[in-house]
PDB file of C-alpha atoms in Angstrom:
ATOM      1  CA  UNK A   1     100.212 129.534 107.839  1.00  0.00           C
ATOM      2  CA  UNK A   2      97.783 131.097 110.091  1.00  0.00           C
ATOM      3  CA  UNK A   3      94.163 129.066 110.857  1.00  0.00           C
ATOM      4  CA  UNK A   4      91.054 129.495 113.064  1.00  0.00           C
ATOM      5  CA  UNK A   5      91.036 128.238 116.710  1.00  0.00           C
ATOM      6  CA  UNK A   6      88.384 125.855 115.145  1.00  0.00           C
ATOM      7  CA  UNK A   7      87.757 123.886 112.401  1.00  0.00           C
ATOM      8  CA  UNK A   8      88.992 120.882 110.458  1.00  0.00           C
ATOM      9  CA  UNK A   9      92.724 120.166 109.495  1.00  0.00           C
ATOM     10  CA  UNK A  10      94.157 117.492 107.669  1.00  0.00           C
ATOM     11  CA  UNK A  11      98.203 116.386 108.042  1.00  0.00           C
ATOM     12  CA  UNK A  12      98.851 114.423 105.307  1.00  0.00           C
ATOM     13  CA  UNK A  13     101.444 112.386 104.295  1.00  0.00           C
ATOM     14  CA  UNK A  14     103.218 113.116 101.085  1.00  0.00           C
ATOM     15  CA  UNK A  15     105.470 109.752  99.450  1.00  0.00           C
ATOM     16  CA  UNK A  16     102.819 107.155  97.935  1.00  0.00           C
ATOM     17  CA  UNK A  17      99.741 108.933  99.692  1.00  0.00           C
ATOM     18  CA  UNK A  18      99.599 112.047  97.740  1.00  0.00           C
ATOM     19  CA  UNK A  19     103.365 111.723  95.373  1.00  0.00           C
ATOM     20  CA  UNK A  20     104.021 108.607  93.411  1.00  0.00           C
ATOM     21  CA  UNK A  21     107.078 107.522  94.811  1.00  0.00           C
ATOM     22  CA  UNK A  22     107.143 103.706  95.559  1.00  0.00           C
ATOM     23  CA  UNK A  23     108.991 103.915  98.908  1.00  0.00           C
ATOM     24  CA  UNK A  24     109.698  99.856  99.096  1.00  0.00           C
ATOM     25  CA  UNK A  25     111.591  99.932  96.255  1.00  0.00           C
ATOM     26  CA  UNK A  26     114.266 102.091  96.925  1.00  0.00           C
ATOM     27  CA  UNK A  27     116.613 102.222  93.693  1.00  0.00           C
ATOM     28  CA  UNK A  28     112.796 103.382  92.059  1.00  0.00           C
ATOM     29  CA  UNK A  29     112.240 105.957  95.089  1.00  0.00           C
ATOM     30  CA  UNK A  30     115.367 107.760  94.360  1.00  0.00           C
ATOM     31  CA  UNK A  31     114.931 107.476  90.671  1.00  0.00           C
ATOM     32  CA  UNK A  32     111.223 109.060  91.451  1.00  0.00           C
ATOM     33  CA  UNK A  33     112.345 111.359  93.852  1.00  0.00           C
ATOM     34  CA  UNK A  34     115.790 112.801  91.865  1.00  0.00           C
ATOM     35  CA  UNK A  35     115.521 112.161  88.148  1.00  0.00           C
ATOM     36  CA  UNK A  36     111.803 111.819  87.350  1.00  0.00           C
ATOM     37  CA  UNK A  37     108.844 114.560  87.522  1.00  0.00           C
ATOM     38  CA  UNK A  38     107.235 113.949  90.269  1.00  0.00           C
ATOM     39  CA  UNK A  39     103.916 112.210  89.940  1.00  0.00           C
ATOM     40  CA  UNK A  40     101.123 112.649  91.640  1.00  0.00           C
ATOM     41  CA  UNK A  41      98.467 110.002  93.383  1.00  0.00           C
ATOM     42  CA  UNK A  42      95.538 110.201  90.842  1.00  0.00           C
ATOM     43  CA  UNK A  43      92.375 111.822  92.352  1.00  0.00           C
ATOM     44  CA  UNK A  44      94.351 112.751  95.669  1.00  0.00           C
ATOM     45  CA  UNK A  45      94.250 116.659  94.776  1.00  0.00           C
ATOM     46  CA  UNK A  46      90.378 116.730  93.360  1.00  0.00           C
ATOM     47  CA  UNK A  47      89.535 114.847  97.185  1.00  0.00           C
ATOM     48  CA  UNK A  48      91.779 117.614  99.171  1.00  0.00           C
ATOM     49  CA  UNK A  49      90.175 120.383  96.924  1.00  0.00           C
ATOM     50  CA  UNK A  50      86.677 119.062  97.908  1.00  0.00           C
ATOM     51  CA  UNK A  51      87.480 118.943 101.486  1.00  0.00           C
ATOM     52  CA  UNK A  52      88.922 122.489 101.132  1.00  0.00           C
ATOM     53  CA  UNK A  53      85.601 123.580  99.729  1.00  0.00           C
ATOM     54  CA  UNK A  54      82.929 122.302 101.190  1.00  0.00           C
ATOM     55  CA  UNK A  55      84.119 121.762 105.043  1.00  0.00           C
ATOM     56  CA  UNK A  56      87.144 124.889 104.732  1.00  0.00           C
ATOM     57  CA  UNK A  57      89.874 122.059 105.619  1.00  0.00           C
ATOM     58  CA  UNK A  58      93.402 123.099 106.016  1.00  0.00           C
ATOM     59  CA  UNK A  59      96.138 121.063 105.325  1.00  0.00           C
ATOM     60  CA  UNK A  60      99.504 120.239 107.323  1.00  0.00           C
ATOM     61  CA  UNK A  61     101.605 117.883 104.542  1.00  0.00           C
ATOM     62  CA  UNK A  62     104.086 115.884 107.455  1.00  0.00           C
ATOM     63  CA  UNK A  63     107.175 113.665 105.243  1.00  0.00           C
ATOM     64  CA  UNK A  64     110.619 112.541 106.177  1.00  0.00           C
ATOM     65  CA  UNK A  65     112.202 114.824 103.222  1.00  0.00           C
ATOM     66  CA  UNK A  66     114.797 117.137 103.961  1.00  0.00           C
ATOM     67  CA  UNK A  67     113.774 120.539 103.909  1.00  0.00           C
ATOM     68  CA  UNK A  68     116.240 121.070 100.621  1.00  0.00           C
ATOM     69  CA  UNK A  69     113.321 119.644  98.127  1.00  0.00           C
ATOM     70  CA  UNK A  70     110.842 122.190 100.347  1.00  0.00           C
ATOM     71  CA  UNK A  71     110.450 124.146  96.426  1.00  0.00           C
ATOM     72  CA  UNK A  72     110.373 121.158  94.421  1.00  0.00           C
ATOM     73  CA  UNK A  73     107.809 119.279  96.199  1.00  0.00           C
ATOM     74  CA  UNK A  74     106.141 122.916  97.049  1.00  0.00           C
ATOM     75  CA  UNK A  75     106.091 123.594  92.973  1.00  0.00           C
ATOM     76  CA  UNK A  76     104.904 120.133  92.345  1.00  0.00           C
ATOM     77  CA  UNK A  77     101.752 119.764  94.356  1.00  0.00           C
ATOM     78  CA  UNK A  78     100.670 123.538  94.005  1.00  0.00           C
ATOM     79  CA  UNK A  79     101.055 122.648  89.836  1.00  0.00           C
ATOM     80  CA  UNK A  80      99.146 119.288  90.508  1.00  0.00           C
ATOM     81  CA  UNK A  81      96.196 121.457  92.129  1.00  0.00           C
ATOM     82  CA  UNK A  82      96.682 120.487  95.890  1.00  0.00           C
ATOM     83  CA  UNK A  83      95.374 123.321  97.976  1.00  0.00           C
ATOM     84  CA  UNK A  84      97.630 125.416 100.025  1.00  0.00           C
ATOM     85  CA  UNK A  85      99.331 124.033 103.005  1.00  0.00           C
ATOM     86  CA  UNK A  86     101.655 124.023 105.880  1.00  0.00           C
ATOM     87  CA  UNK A  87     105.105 121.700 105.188  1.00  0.00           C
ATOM     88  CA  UNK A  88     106.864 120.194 108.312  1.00  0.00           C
ATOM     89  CA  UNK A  89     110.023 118.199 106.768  1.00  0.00           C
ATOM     90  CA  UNK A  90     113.024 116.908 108.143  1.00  0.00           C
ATOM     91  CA  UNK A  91     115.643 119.457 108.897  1.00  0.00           C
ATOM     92  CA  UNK A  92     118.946 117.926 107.748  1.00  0.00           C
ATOM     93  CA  UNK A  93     122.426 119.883 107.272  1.00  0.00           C
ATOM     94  CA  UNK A  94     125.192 118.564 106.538  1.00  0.00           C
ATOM     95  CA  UNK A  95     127.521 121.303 108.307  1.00  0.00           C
ATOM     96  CA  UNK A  96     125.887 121.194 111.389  1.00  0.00           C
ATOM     97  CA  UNK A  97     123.789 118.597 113.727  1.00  0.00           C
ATOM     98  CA  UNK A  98     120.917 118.474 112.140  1.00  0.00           C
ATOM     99  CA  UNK A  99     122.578 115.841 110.026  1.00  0.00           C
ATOM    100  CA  UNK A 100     121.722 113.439 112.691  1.00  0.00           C
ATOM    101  CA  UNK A 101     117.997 113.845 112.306  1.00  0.00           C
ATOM    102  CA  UNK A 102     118.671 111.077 109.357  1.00  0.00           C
ATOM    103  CA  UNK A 103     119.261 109.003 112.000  1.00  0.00           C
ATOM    104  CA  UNK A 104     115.967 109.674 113.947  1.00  0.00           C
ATOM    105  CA  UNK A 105     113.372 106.583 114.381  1.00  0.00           C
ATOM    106  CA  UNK A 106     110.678 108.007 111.839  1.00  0.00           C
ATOM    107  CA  UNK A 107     108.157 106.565 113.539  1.00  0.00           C
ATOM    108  CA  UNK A 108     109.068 108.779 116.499  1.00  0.00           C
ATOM    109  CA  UNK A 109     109.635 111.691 114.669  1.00  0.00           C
ATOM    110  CA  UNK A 110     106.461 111.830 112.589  1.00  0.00           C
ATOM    111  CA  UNK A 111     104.450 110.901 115.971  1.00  0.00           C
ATOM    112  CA  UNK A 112     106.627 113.772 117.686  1.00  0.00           C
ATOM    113  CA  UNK A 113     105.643 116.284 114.442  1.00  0.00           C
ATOM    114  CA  UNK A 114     101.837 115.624 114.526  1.00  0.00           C
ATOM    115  CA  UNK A 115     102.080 115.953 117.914  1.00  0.00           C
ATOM    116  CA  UNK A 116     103.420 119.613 117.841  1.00  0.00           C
ATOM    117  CA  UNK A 117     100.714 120.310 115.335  1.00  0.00           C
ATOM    118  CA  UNK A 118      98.220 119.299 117.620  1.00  0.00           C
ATOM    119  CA  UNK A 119      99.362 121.139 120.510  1.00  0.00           C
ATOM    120  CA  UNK A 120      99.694 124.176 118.320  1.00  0.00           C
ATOM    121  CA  UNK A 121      95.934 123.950 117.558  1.00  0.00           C
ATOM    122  CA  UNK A 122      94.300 122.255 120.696  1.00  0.00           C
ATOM    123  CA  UNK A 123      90.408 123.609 118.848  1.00  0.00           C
ATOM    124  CA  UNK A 124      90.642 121.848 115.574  1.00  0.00           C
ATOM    125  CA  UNK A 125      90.178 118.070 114.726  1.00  0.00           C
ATOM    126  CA  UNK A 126      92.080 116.252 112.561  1.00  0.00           C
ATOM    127  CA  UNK A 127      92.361 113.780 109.695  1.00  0.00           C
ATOM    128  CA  UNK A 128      95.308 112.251 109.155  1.00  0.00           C
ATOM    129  CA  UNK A 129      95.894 110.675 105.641  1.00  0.00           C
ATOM    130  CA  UNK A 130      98.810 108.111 104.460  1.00  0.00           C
ATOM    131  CA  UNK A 131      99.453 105.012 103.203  1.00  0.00           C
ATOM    132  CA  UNK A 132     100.655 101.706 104.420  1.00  0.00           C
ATOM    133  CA  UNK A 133     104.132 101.879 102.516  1.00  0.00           C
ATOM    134  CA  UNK A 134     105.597 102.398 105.833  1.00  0.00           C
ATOM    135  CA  UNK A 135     104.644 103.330 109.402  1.00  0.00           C
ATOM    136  CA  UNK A 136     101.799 105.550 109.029  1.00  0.00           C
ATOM    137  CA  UNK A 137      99.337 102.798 110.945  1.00  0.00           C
ATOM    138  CA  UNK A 138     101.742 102.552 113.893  1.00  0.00           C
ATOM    139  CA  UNK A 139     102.332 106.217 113.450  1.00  0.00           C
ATOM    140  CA  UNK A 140      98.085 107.285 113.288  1.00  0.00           C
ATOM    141  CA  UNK A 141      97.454 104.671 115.494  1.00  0.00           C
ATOM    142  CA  UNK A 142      99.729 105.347 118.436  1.00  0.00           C
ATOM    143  CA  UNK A 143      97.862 109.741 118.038  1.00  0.00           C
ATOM    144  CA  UNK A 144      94.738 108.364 117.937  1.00  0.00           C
ATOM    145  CA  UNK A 145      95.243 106.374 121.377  1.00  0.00           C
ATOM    146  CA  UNK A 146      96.770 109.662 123.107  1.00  0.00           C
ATOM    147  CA  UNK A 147      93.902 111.755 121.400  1.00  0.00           C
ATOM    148  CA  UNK A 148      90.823 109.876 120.649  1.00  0.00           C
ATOM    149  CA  UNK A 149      88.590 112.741 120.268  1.00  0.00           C
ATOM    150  CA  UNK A 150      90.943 115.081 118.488  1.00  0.00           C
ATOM    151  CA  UNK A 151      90.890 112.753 115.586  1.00  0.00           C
ATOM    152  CA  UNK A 152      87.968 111.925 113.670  1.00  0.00           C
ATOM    153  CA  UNK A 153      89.246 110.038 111.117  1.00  0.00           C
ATOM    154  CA  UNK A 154      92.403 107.898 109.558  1.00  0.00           C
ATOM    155  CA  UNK A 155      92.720 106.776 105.842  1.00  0.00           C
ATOM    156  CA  UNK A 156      95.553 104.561 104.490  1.00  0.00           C
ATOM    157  CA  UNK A 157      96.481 104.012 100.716  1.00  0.00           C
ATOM    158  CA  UNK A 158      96.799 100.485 100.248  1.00  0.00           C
ATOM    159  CA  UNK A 159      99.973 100.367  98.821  1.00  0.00           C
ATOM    160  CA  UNK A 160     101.031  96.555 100.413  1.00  0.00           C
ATOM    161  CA  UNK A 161      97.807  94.946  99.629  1.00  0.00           C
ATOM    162  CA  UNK A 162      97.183  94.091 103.089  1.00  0.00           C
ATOM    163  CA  UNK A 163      93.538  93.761 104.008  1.00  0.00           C
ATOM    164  CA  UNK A 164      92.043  95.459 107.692  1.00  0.00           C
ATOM    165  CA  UNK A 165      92.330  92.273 109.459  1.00  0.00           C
ATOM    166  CA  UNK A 166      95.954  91.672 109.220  1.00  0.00           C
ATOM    167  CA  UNK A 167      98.058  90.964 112.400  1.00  0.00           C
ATOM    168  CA  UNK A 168     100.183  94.160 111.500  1.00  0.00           C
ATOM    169  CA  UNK A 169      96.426  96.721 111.388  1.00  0.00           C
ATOM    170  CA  UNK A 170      95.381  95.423 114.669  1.00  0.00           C
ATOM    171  CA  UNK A 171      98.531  96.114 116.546  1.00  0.00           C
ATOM    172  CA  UNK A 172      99.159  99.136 114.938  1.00  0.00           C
ATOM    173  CA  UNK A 173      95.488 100.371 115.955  1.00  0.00           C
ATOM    174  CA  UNK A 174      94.802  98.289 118.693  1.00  0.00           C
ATOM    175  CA  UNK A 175      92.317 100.281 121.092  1.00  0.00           C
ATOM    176  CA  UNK A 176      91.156 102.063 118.275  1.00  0.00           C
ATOM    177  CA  UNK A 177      87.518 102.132 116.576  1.00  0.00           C
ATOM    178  CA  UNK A 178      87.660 100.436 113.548  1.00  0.00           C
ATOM    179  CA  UNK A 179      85.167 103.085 112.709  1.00  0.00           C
ATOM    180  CA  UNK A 180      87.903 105.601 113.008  1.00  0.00           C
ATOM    181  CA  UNK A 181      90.424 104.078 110.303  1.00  0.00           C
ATOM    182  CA  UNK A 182      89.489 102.853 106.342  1.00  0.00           C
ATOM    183  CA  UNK A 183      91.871 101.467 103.547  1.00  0.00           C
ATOM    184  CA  UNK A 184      91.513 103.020 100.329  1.00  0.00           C
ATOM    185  CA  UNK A 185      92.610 102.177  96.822  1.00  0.00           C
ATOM    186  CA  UNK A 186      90.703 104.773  94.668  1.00  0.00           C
ATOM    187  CA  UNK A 187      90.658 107.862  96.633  1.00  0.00           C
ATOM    188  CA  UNK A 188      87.505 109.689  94.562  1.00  0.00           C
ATOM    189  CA  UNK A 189      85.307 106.792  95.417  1.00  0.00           C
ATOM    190  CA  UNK A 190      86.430 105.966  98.934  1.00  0.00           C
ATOM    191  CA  UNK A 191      87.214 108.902 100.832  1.00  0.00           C
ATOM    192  CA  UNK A 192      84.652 110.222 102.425  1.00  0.00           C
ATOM    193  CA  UNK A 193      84.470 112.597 105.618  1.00  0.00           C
ATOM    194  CA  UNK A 194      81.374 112.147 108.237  1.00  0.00           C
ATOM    195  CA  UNK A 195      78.993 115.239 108.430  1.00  0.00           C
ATOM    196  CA  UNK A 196      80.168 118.568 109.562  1.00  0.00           C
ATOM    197  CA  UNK A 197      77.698 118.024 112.617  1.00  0.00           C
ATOM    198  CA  UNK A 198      79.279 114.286 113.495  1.00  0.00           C
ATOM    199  CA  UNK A 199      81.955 114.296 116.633  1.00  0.00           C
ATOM    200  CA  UNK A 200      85.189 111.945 116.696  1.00  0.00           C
ATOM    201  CA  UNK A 201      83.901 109.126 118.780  1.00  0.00           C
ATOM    202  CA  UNK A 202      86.119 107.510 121.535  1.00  0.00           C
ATOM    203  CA  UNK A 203      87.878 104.876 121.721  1.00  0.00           C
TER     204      UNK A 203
END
């Protein structure tokens, strides 16, 4: 997955941000995730299409799944219209030690996996997309503070029905502009990049 020096990417999240998969209730995660078609986020792939089109985003899709469902999930967003992308799933064996990357903090590991992205392409900024299912806020929040002006901006699918004032947003993005980070419901209407021209501001 080759890119530019410059432009914009996008690492993107992939259970309830772009894949119906209702994380919180696990006995319906695994029937979403191993005996149902997969499902996608309505209006998620027309919004990464535009962004593809009209500001020549790339796309970096970042999940805790195990690199065995690296086809399915492949298959299912290309099918659901998603543009082309880089994966970066969890490596898990059972033969070998990778099996103890189950055992990994997420949080840690999805900060440690944007973090490699980053590093890999010091020229580009980002936008990182999720949802507020699970740690993505801590997760966004604790990349933005290490790399305020790499990021331009965060968006969360509302998932919990929290609103942006909640103890749990402003610890999780404490030191952050709220400028920087939106909730969204309905992603057609509500996610919406600044101008090509506009630069990350600090924080």
């Amino acid at each position: 997955y080759l890119l530019d020096e410059t432009g914009l990417s996008v690492v993107s999240d992939i259970d309830d941000t772009v894949k119906l998969s209702n994380v919180l209730d696990k006995k319906t995660l695994i029937r979403n995730t191993f005996l149902k078609e997969f499902e996608s986020v309505p209006g998620m792939a027309d919004v990464y299409r535009r962004w593809a089109d009209e500001r020549g985003a790339k796309f970096h899709f970042v999940s805790s799944s195990p690199w065995q469902l690296f086809e399915d999930l492949g298959s299912f967003l290309s099918n659901a219209g998603f543009p082309p992308a880089a994966f970066h799933l969890k490596s898990v064996r059972l033969k070998d030690r990778t099996v103890l990357n189950l055992l990994k903090d997420p949080q840690e590991n999805k900060v440690q996996v944007i973090e490699s992205i980053l590093t890999s392409y010091p020229r580009r900024t980002f936008v990182l997309v999720g949802d507020t299912g699970e740690r993505d806020p801590e997760v966004y929040g604790e990349v933005a503070r290490r790399h305020p002006d790499r990021i331009l901006r965060m968006f969360l699918r509302n998932v919990t029905g929290e609103v942006k004032g909640s103890a749990r947003f402003s610890k999780a993005f404490a030191g952050v502009s709220s400028s920087k980070w939106y909730l969204f419901g309905d992603p057609q209407s509500e996610l919406h990049l600044p101008p090509p021209d506009t630069c990350a501001p600090g924080i």
